[in-house]
Amino acid sequence: MTDTATAVFRINGTLQGPVVDILGQFLPELKALPREQAYDRTLDDLDLLSRCFQIFRKERPRFRYVLVDERRRPVGEDNVPLSCGRTLAEVIAMVVRTAAKRYFRRRLAPAATRAETEVRAEALPEEGHTHSAARSPADELYDAIKAYLLHEWQVPLVPAYSEMDPALVRRVGAKILDCREANSLARLIADPDAPVHLADDEAPQVAAATPSTFAAPFVSPFAPVAKAPTAPVAPVQHHSTAKLDDVLTPDRQRLRAEAFTQTLLDPEVRAILPNADQIVRIGDVLRGVGGQPTAALVEGLGLRKDQLAVMLMVAQDCIGSTVFGRLFGPRADPELVTRIVDRARLRGIGPTTEVIECAIFMRGVFARFGHRARRD
């Protein structure tokens, strides 16, 4: 089994076993179900799933023996790796995606609906993953929206998501995550170009600290943070390929971190960057990137500066400094970077790709490393 498959297998076993048992103590209708059916029935019942999440948050101490790291120590934050190698935020996203996918198929392609007994790690695509040539409307919608299915508060919105056209989803992009209520989502659907104004009760409760890879609670590398910079931030020039003369040192041997100062202030970029508050560390990582890997990524994919920064920092977060240096440092093997570029082209990564998709792609490339390579 691959690392991803092993993680999913362990997550499934935990959700279907001890998690269902604990939740059954508070939800009589769940306890009344046969144990082997409870998990699947919950995924098929959005209201029950929402109540399960509510119980989990309210009674989290009761899950302390389930939420442990690889050394069996309790994990109290959503962004800390669990014993399965995934964070709680990633597990929640997997559950939400699975429930949404099932609903889409029941709503849009009932004939194609089938029992899916495992959470699919859709956020972590494996090498060799291919899409069927014949895609149902449900699958088309799911493929368009899955990157934005991240949080438990989105479960009640799944029926509203099912009414969206895939082209509309791609058009509004991460603005979907600004809509925490059906009314605001309806306004966005009616006028995709209008700014989303959050009511006080809709505003995400973001922790005071700047988000890390999956900051707790409810913040992931794919989610927006409160856009309230203390000083005006110049807009990033989207759809404009980075110029190597601007981003490389004069000798073209290394990346010039100073060239990304303005880019790193963009709220959308900061929301996705791992450890976005550690500016000095980010600068050090970027300075360690070699000229050749940079040129391969920029010229091979036409990357913008924001895309380049996010892809590099996500890669470093996935594989750790040592492996990152071998792949993207000044003495990196050109063939390895070329393989990444080739895969990115197959995925359609280019200058018009949203930053969030670049992050998802890079995490998919290095998914098998899990968190084991980050100990350095």
CSV table of C-alpha atoms in Angstrom, one decimal:
chain,number,residue,atom,x,y,z
A,1,MET,CA,0.0,0.0,0.0
A,2,THR,CA,1.2,3.5,-0.7
A,3,ASP,CA,1.6,6.0,2.2
A,4,THR,CA,-1.6,7.7,1.2
A,5,ALA,CA,-3.6,4.4,1.0
A,6,THR,CA,-2.2,3.4,4.4
A,7,ALA,CA,-3.2,6.7,5.9
A,8,VAL,CA,-6.7,6.4,4.5
A,9,PHE,CA,-7.1,2.8,5.7
A,10,ARG,CA,-6.1,3.9,9.2
A,11,ILE,CA,-8.4,6.9,9.1
A,12,ASN,CA,-11.3,4.8,8.0
A,13,GLY,CA,-10.8,2.2,10.7
A,14,THR,CA,-10.7,5.0,13.4
A,15,LEU,CA,-13.8,6.8,12.0
A,16,GLN,CA,-15.8,3.5,11.6
A,17,GLY,CA,-14.8,2.2,15.0
A,18,PRO,CA,-14.0,4.3,18.1
A,19,VAL,CA,-15.2,7.6,16.7
A,20,VAL,CA,-18.6,6.2,15.9
A,21,ASP,CA,-18.7,4.6,19.3
A,22,ILE,CA,-18.1,7.9,21.1
A,23,LEU,CA,-20.5,9.8,19.0
A,24,GLY,CA,-23.2,7.2,19.6
A,25,GLN,CA,-23.1,8.1,23.3
A,26,PHE,CA,-24.6,11.5,22.3
A,27,LEU,CA,-26.7,10.6,19.3
A,28,PRO,CA,-29.2,7.9,19.9
A,29,GLU,CA,-30.1,7.5,16.2
A,30,LEU,CA,-26.4,6.8,15.5
A,31,LYS,CA,-26.1,4.3,18.3
A,32,ALA,CA,-29.3,2.5,17.1
A,33,LEU,CA,-27.6,1.7,13.7
A,34,PRO,CA,-25.6,-1.5,13.2
A,35,ARG,CA,-22.0,-0.6,13.9
A,36,GLU,CA,-20.9,-1.6,10.4
A,37,GLN,CA,-23.5,0.7,8.8
A,38,ALA,CA,-23.2,3.8,11.1
A,39,TYR,CA,-20.3,5.4,9.3
A,40,ASP,CA,-21.8,5.1,5.8
A,41,ARG,CA,-25.2,6.2,6.9
A,42,THR,CA,-23.7,9.3,8.5
A,43,LEU,CA,-21.9,10.2,5.3
A,44,ASP,CA,-25.2,10.0,3.5
A,45,ASP,CA,-27.1,12.1,6.0
A,46,LEU,CA,-25.8,15.7,5.9
A,47,ASP,CA,-27.9,16.7,8.9
A,48,LEU,CA,-26.5,13.8,11.0
A,49,LEU,CA,-23.0,14.5,9.8
A,50,SER,CA,-23.3,18.2,10.9
A,51,ARG,CA,-24.5,17.1,14.3
A,52,CYS,CA,-21.6,14.7,14.6
A,53,PHE,CA,-19.2,17.6,13.9
A,54,GLN,CA,-20.9,19.7,16.5
A,55,ILE,CA,-20.7,17.0,19.2
A,56,PHE,CA,-17.0,16.4,18.3
A,57,ARG,CA,-16.2,20.1,18.9
A,58,LYS,CA,-18.3,20.3,22.1
A,59,GLU,CA,-17.0,17.0,23.5
A,60,ARG,CA,-13.5,17.0,22.1
A,61,PRO,CA,-11.9,15.8,25.4
A,62,ARG,CA,-13.7,12.5,25.0
A,63,PHE,CA,-11.7,11.9,21.8
A,64,ARG,CA,-8.3,12.4,23.5
A,65,TYR,CA,-7.4,8.7,23.1
A,66,VAL,CA,-8.2,8.9,19.4
A,67,LEU,CA,-6.5,12.1,18.6
A,68,VAL,CA,-2.9,11.1,19.2
A,69,ASP,CA,0.4,11.6,17.4
A,70,GLU,CA,2.8,8.8,16.3
A,71,ARG,CA,4.1,8.6,19.9
A,72,ARG,CA,0.6,8.2,21.3
A,73,ARG,CA,0.7,11.7,22.8
A,74,PRO,CA,-2.7,13.7,22.8
A,75,VAL,CA,-3.1,16.2,19.9
A,76,GLY,CA,-5.0,19.3,20.8
A,77,GLU,CA,-4.7,21.3,17.6
A,78,ASP,CA,-6.1,20.8,14.1
A,79,ASN,CA,-2.8,21.4,12.4
A,80,VAL,CA,-0.7,18.9,14.2
A,81,PRO,CA,0.0,15.5,12.5
A,82,LEU,CA,-1.9,12.6,14.0
A,83,SER,CA,-0.6,9.0,14.2
A,84,CYS,CA,-1.9,8.3,10.7
A,85,GLY,CA,0.4,11.1,9.3
A,86,ARG,CA,-2.5,13.4,8.5
A,87,THR,CA,-3.7,16.4,10.4
A,88,LEU,CA,-7.2,16.6,11.8
A,89,ALA,CA,-7.9,19.4,9.3
A,90,GLU,CA,-7.0,17.1,6.5
A,91,VAL,CA,-9.2,14.3,7.9
A,92,ILE,CA,-12.2,16.8,8.2
A,93,ALA,CA,-11.7,17.9,4.6
A,94,MET,CA,-11.6,14.3,3.4
A,95,VAL,CA,-14.9,13.6,5.2
A,96,VAL,CA,-16.6,16.7,3.9
A,97,ARG,CA,-15.5,15.9,0.3
A,98,THR,CA,-16.8,12.3,0.6
A,99,ALA,CA,-20.2,13.5,1.9
A,100,ALA,CA,-20.4,16.1,-0.8
A,101,LYS,CA,-19.4,13.7,-3.6
A,102,ARG,CA,-22.1,11.2,-2.5
A,103,TYR,CA,-24.7,14.0,-2.4
A,104,PHE,CA,-23.8,15.2,-5.8
A,105,ARG,CA,-24.1,11.8,-7.2
A,106,ARG,CA,-27.5,11.2,-5.6
A,107,ARG,CA,-28.7,14.6,-6.7
A,108,LEU,CA,-27.2,14.9,-10.2
A,109,ALA,CA,-26.4,11.3,-11.2
A,110,PRO,CA,-28.6,8.9,-9.2
A,111,ALA,CA,-28.1,6.1,-11.6
A,112,ALA,CA,-24.4,6.2,-11.0
A,113,THR,CA,-24.7,6.3,-7.2
A,114,ARG,CA,-23.0,3.4,-5.4
A,115,ALA,CA,-22.0,2.7,-1.9
A,116,GLU,CA,-18.6,4.1,-1.1
A,117,THR,CA,-17.3,2.7,2.1
A,118,GLU,CA,-14.0,4.5,2.3
A,119,VAL,CA,-13.0,8.1,2.6
A,120,ARG,CA,-11.2,9.0,-0.6
A,121,ALA,CA,-8.1,11.1,-0.1
A,122,GLU,CA,-9.1,13.5,-2.9
A,123,ALA,CA,-6.9,16.3,-1.5
A,124,LEU,CA,-3.9,14.1,-1.9
A,125,PRO,CA,-3.9,12.7,-5.5
A,126,GLU,CA,-1.5,9.9,-6.1
A,127,GLU,CA,0.9,9.4,-9.0
A,128,GLY,CA,-0.8,7.8,-12.0
A,129,HIS,CA,-4.2,9.1,-11.1
A,130,THR,CA,-6.3,9.6,-14.2
A,131,HIS,CA,-9.8,10.7,-14.9
A,132,SER,CA,-12.4,8.8,-16.8
A,133,ALA,CA,-13.1,10.1,-20.3
A,134,ALA,CA,-16.9,10.1,-19.6
A,135,ARG,CA,-17.6,12.3,-16.6
A,136,SER,CA,-21.0,12.6,-15.1
A,137,PRO,CA,-22.4,16.0,-14.2
A,138,ALA,CA,-21.8,15.1,-10.5
A,139,ASP,CA,-18.2,14.2,-11.2
A,140,GLU,CA,-17.7,17.4,-13.2
A,141,LEU,CA,-19.1,19.5,-10.3
A,142,TYR,CA,-17.1,17.6,-7.7
A,143,ASP,CA,-13.8,18.0,-9.7
A,144,ALA,CA,-14.4,21.8,-9.9
A,145,ILE,CA,-15.3,22.3,-6.2
A,146,LYS,CA,-13.3,19.7,-4.3
A,147,ALA,CA,-10.4,22.1,-3.7
A,148,TYR,CA,-12.7,24.3,-1.7
A,149,LEU,CA,-14.4,21.6,0.4
A,150,LEU,CA,-12.4,22.0,3.5
A,151,HIS,CA,-14.4,22.8,6.6
A,152,GLU,CA,-17.2,21.2,8.6
A,153,TRP,CA,-19.3,24.3,8.5
A,154,GLN,CA,-19.7,23.6,4.7
A,155,VAL,CA,-21.7,20.4,5.2
A,156,PRO,CA,-25.1,22.2,5.4
A,157,LEU,CA,-24.2,24.1,2.2
A,158,VAL,CA,-23.6,21.0,0.1
A,159,PRO,CA,-27.2,21.1,-1.3
A,160,ALA,CA,-26.6,24.7,-2.4
A,161,TYR,CA,-23.3,23.7,-3.9
A,162,SER,CA,-25.1,21.0,-5.9
A,163,GLU,CA,-27.0,23.8,-7.7
A,164,MET,CA,-23.8,25.4,-9.0
A,165,ASP,CA,-22.5,24.9,-12.5
A,166,PRO,CA,-18.8,23.7,-12.6
A,167,ALA,CA,-17.9,26.7,-14.8
A,168,LEU,CA,-19.4,29.1,-12.2
A,169,VAL,CA,-17.4,27.3,-9.4
A,170,ARG,CA,-14.2,27.8,-11.4
A,171,ARG,CA,-15.1,31.4,-12.0
A,172,VAL,CA,-15.7,32.3,-8.3
A,173,GLY,CA,-12.9,30.1,-7.0
A,174,ALA,CA,-11.9,30.7,-3.4
A,175,LYS,CA,-14.7,33.2,-2.9
A,176,ILE,CA,-16.8,30.2,-2.1
A,177,LEU,CA,-15.0,30.0,1.2
A,178,ASP,CA,-16.2,33.5,2.1
A,179,CYS,CA,-19.8,32.3,2.0
A,180,ARG,CA,-20.6,30.6,5.3
A,181,GLU,CA,-24.4,30.9,5.0
A,182,ALA,CA,-26.8,29.9,2.3
A,183,ASN,CA,-27.9,33.5,1.7
A,184,SER,CA,-24.4,34.8,1.0
A,185,LEU,CA,-23.8,31.8,-1.3
A,186,ALA,CA,-27.0,32.6,-3.1
A,187,ARG,CA,-25.8,36.2,-3.6
A,188,LEU,CA,-22.5,35.0,-4.9
A,189,ILE,CA,-24.2,32.7,-7.4
A,190,ALA,CA,-26.5,35.5,-8.5
A,191,ASP,CA,-23.6,37.9,-9.0
A,192,PRO,CA,-20.3,36.1,-9.2
A,193,ASP,CA,-18.3,39.3,-9.8
A,194,ALA,CA,-19.7,41.2,-6.8
A,195,PRO,CA,-17.5,41.3,-3.6
A,196,VAL,CA,-18.6,39.0,-0.8
A,197,HIS,CA,-19.6,41.0,2.3
A,198,LEU,CA,-19.6,38.9,5.4
A,199,ALA,CA,-22.1,39.5,8.1
A,200,ASP,CA,-20.8,39.5,11.7
A,201,ASP,CA,-22.2,36.0,12.2
A,202,GLU,CA,-20.6,34.7,9.0
A,203,ALA,CA,-17.1,35.9,9.5
A,204,PRO,CA,-14.7,33.0,10.0
A,205,GLN,CA,-13.3,32.8,13.5
A,206,VAL,CA,-9.6,32.8,12.7
A,207,ALA,CA,-7.1,32.3,15.4
A,208,ALA,CA,-5.0,35.3,16.4
A,209,ALA,CA,-1.9,33.6,15.0
A,210,THR,CA,-1.2,33.8,11.3
A,211,PRO,CA,-2.2,30.5,9.8
A,212,SER,CA,0.2,27.7,9.2
A,213,THR,CA,-0.3,24.8,6.9
A,214,PHE,CA,-3.6,23.9,8.5
A,215,ALA,CA,-4.1,26.5,11.2
A,216,ALA,CA,-6.7,25.8,13.9
A,217,PRO,CA,-9.6,26.1,13.9
A,218,PHE,CA,-11.0,25.8,10.4
A,219,VAL,CA,-8.1,27.3,8.5
A,220,SER,CA,-6.1,25.4,5.9
A,221,PRO,CA,-3.5,26.2,3.3
A,222,PHE,CA,-6.5,26.5,0.9
A,223,ALA,CA,-8.6,28.8,3.0
A,224,PRO,CA,-8.7,32.6,3.0
A,225,VAL,CA,-7.9,34.6,6.2
A,226,ALA,CA,-9.4,37.8,7.3
A,227,LYS,CA,-8.2,40.4,4.7
A,228,ALA,CA,-7.4,43.3,7.0
A,229,PRO,CA,-3.7,44.3,6.4
A,230,THR,CA,-2.6,47.3,8.5
A,231,ALA,CA,-1.3,49.1,5.4
A,232,PRO,CA,-2.5,49.2,1.8
A,233,VAL,CA,-1.1,46.3,-0.2
A,234,ALA,CA,-0.5,46.7,-3.9
A,235,PRO,CA,-2.3,44.1,-6.0
A,236,VAL,CA,-0.3,41.2,-7.3
A,237,GLN,CA,-0.1,41.2,-11.1
A,238,HIS,CA,-1.9,38.0,-11.9
A,239,HIS,CA,-1.6,36.1,-15.2
A,240,SER,CA,1.9,37.7,-15.7
A,241,THR,CA,4.8,35.3,-15.9
A,242,ALA,CA,7.6,36.1,-13.6
A,243,LYS,CA,10.7,37.6,-15.2
A,244,LEU,CA,13.9,35.7,-14.4
A,245,ASP,CA,15.9,38.8,-14.3
A,246,ASP,CA,13.7,40.1,-11.5
A,247,VAL,CA,13.6,37.0,-9.4
A,248,LEU,CA,17.1,35.7,-9.7
A,249,THR,CA,20.4,37.0,-8.4
A,250,PRO,CA,22.6,38.8,-11.0
A,251,ASP,CA,24.7,35.6,-11.4
A,252,ARG,CA,21.4,33.7,-11.9
A,253,GLN,CA,22.6,31.1,-9.3
A,254,ARG,CA,19.9,31.6,-6.7
A,255,LEU,CA,16.4,33.0,-6.2
A,256,ARG,CA,16.3,36.6,-4.9
A,257,ALA,CA,13.9,36.5,-1.9
A,258,GLU,CA,13.6,40.3,-1.9
A,259,ALA,CA,11.8,40.1,-5.2
A,260,PHE,CA,8.8,38.4,-3.4
A,261,THR,CA,8.3,41.0,-0.7
A,262,GLN,CA,5.2,42.4,-2.1
A,263,THR,CA,3.9,39.1,-3.3
A,264,LEU,CA,4.1,37.6,0.2
A,265,LEU,CA,1.9,40.4,1.6
A,266,ASP,CA,-1.0,39.4,-0.7
A,267,PRO,CA,-3.7,38.0,1.7
A,268,GLU,CA,-4.5,35.2,-0.8
A,269,VAL,CA,-0.9,34.1,-0.9
A,270,ARG,CA,-0.5,34.4,2.9
A,271,ALA,CA,-3.6,32.2,3.4
A,272,ILE,CA,-1.9,29.4,1.5
A,273,LEU,CA,1.7,29.7,2.6
A,274,PRO,CA,2.8,27.2,5.2
A,275,ASN,CA,4.0,29.1,8.3
A,276,ALA,CA,3.2,32.5,6.7
A,277,ASP,CA,4.1,34.4,9.9
A,278,GLN,CA,7.7,33.2,9.7
A,279,ILE,CA,8.9,35.8,7.2
A,280,VAL,CA,12.6,35.3,7.9
A,281,ARG,CA,12.3,31.5,7.5
A,282,ILE,CA,10.4,32.0,4.2
A,283,GLY,CA,13.1,34.3,3.0
A,284,ASP,CA,15.8,31.8,3.9
A,285,VAL,CA,14.0,29.0,2.0
A,286,LEU,CA,13.6,31.1,-1.1
A,287,ARG,CA,17.2,32.2,-1.1
A,288,GLY,CA,18.2,28.5,-1.0
A,289,VAL,CA,16.4,27.8,-4.3
A,290,GLY,CA,18.7,27.5,-7.3
A,291,GLY,CA,18.6,29.4,-10.6
A,292,GLN,CA,18.1,26.3,-12.7
A,293,PRO,CA,15.1,24.9,-10.9
A,294,THR,CA,13.6,28.4,-10.9
A,295,ALA,CA,14.1,28.7,-14.6
A,296,ALA,CA,12.6,25.3,-15.3
A,297,LEU,CA,9.4,26.1,-13.3
A,298,VAL,CA,9.0,29.6,-14.6
A,299,GLU,CA,9.9,29.0,-18.3
A,300,GLY,CA,8.3,25.5,-18.3
A,301,LEU,CA,5.0,26.5,-16.8
A,302,GLY,CA,4.9,30.3,-17.2
A,303,LEU,CA,4.5,30.7,-13.5
A,304,ARG,CA,3.7,34.0,-11.8
A,305,LYS,CA,5.7,35.1,-8.7
A,306,ASP,CA,2.8,34.2,-6.4
A,307,GLN,CA,2.5,30.7,-7.9
A,308,LEU,CA,6.2,30.1,-7.7
A,309,ALA,CA,6.5,31.2,-4.1
A,310,VAL,CA,3.5,29.0,-3.0
A,311,MET,CA,4.7,25.9,-4.9
A,312,LEU,CA,8.2,26.2,-3.5
A,313,MET,CA,7.1,26.7,0.1
A,314,VAL,CA,4.5,24.0,-0.1
A,315,ALA,CA,7.1,21.6,-1.4
A,316,GLN,CA,9.5,22.5,1.4
A,317,ASP,CA,6.7,22.0,4.0
A,318,CYS,CA,6.0,18.6,2.6
A,319,ILE,CA,9.5,17.2,2.2
A,320,GLY,CA,11.7,19.1,4.7
A,321,SER,CA,14.8,21.2,4.2
A,322,THR,CA,17.2,18.4,3.3
A,323,VAL,CA,15.2,16.8,0.5
A,324,PHE,CA,14.0,20.2,-0.7
A,325,GLY,CA,17.7,21.3,-1.1
A,326,ARG,CA,18.4,18.3,-3.2
A,327,LEU,CA,15.4,18.9,-5.5
A,328,PHE,CA,15.4,22.7,-5.7
A,329,GLY,CA,18.8,23.9,-4.6
A,330,PRO,CA,21.6,25.3,-6.7
A,331,ARG,CA,23.0,21.8,-7.4
A,332,ALA,CA,19.6,20.2,-8.0
A,333,ASP,CA,19.3,17.5,-10.6
A,334,PRO,CA,17.5,19.2,-13.6
A,335,GLU,CA,15.8,15.9,-14.6
A,336,LEU,CA,13.9,15.8,-11.3
A,337,VAL,CA,12.5,19.3,-11.7
A,338,THR,CA,11.7,18.5,-15.3
A,339,ARG,CA,9.5,15.6,-14.2
A,340,ILE,CA,7.6,17.9,-11.8
A,341,VAL,CA,7.1,20.4,-14.7
A,342,ASP,CA,5.8,17.6,-17.0
A,343,ARG,CA,3.3,16.5,-14.4
A,344,ALA,CA,2.2,20.1,-13.8
A,345,ARG,CA,1.6,20.5,-17.5
A,346,LEU,CA,-0.6,17.4,-17.6
A,347,ARG,CA,-2.6,18.9,-14.7
A,348,GLY,CA,-3.0,22.1,-16.7
A,349,ILE,CA,-0.9,24.3,-14.3
A,350,GLY,CA,0.0,27.6,-16.0
A,351,PRO,CA,-0.1,31.4,-15.5
A,352,THR,CA,-3.9,31.5,-15.2
A,353,THR,CA,-4.1,28.7,-12.6
A,354,GLU,CA,-5.3,29.8,-9.2
A,355,VAL,CA,-2.7,29.8,-6.4
A,356,ILE,CA,-4.8,27.3,-4.5
A,357,GLU,CA,-4.6,24.8,-7.3
A,358,CYS,CA,-0.8,25.2,-7.4
A,359,ALA,CA,-0.7,24.3,-3.7
A,360,ILE,CA,-2.9,21.3,-4.2
A,361,PHE,CA,-0.8,20.1,-7.1
A,362,MET,CA,2.4,20.4,-5.1
A,363,ARG,CA,1.0,18.6,-2.1
A,364,GLY,CA,-0.1,15.8,-4.4
A,365,VAL,CA,3.3,15.4,-5.9
A,366,PHE,CA,4.9,15.0,-2.5
A,367,ALA,CA,2.0,13.3,-0.7
A,368,ARG,CA,4.0,10.1,-0.1
A,369,PHE,CA,6.5,11.9,2.0
A,370,GLY,CA,3.8,12.7,4.6
A,371,HIS,CA,5.3,14.4,7.6
A,372,ARG,CA,8.3,12.0,8.0
A,373,ALA,CA,10.7,14.2,6.1
A,374,ARG,CA,9.9,17.3,8.0
A,375,ARG,CA,11.8,16.4,11.2
A,376,ASP,CA,14.9,18.1,10.0
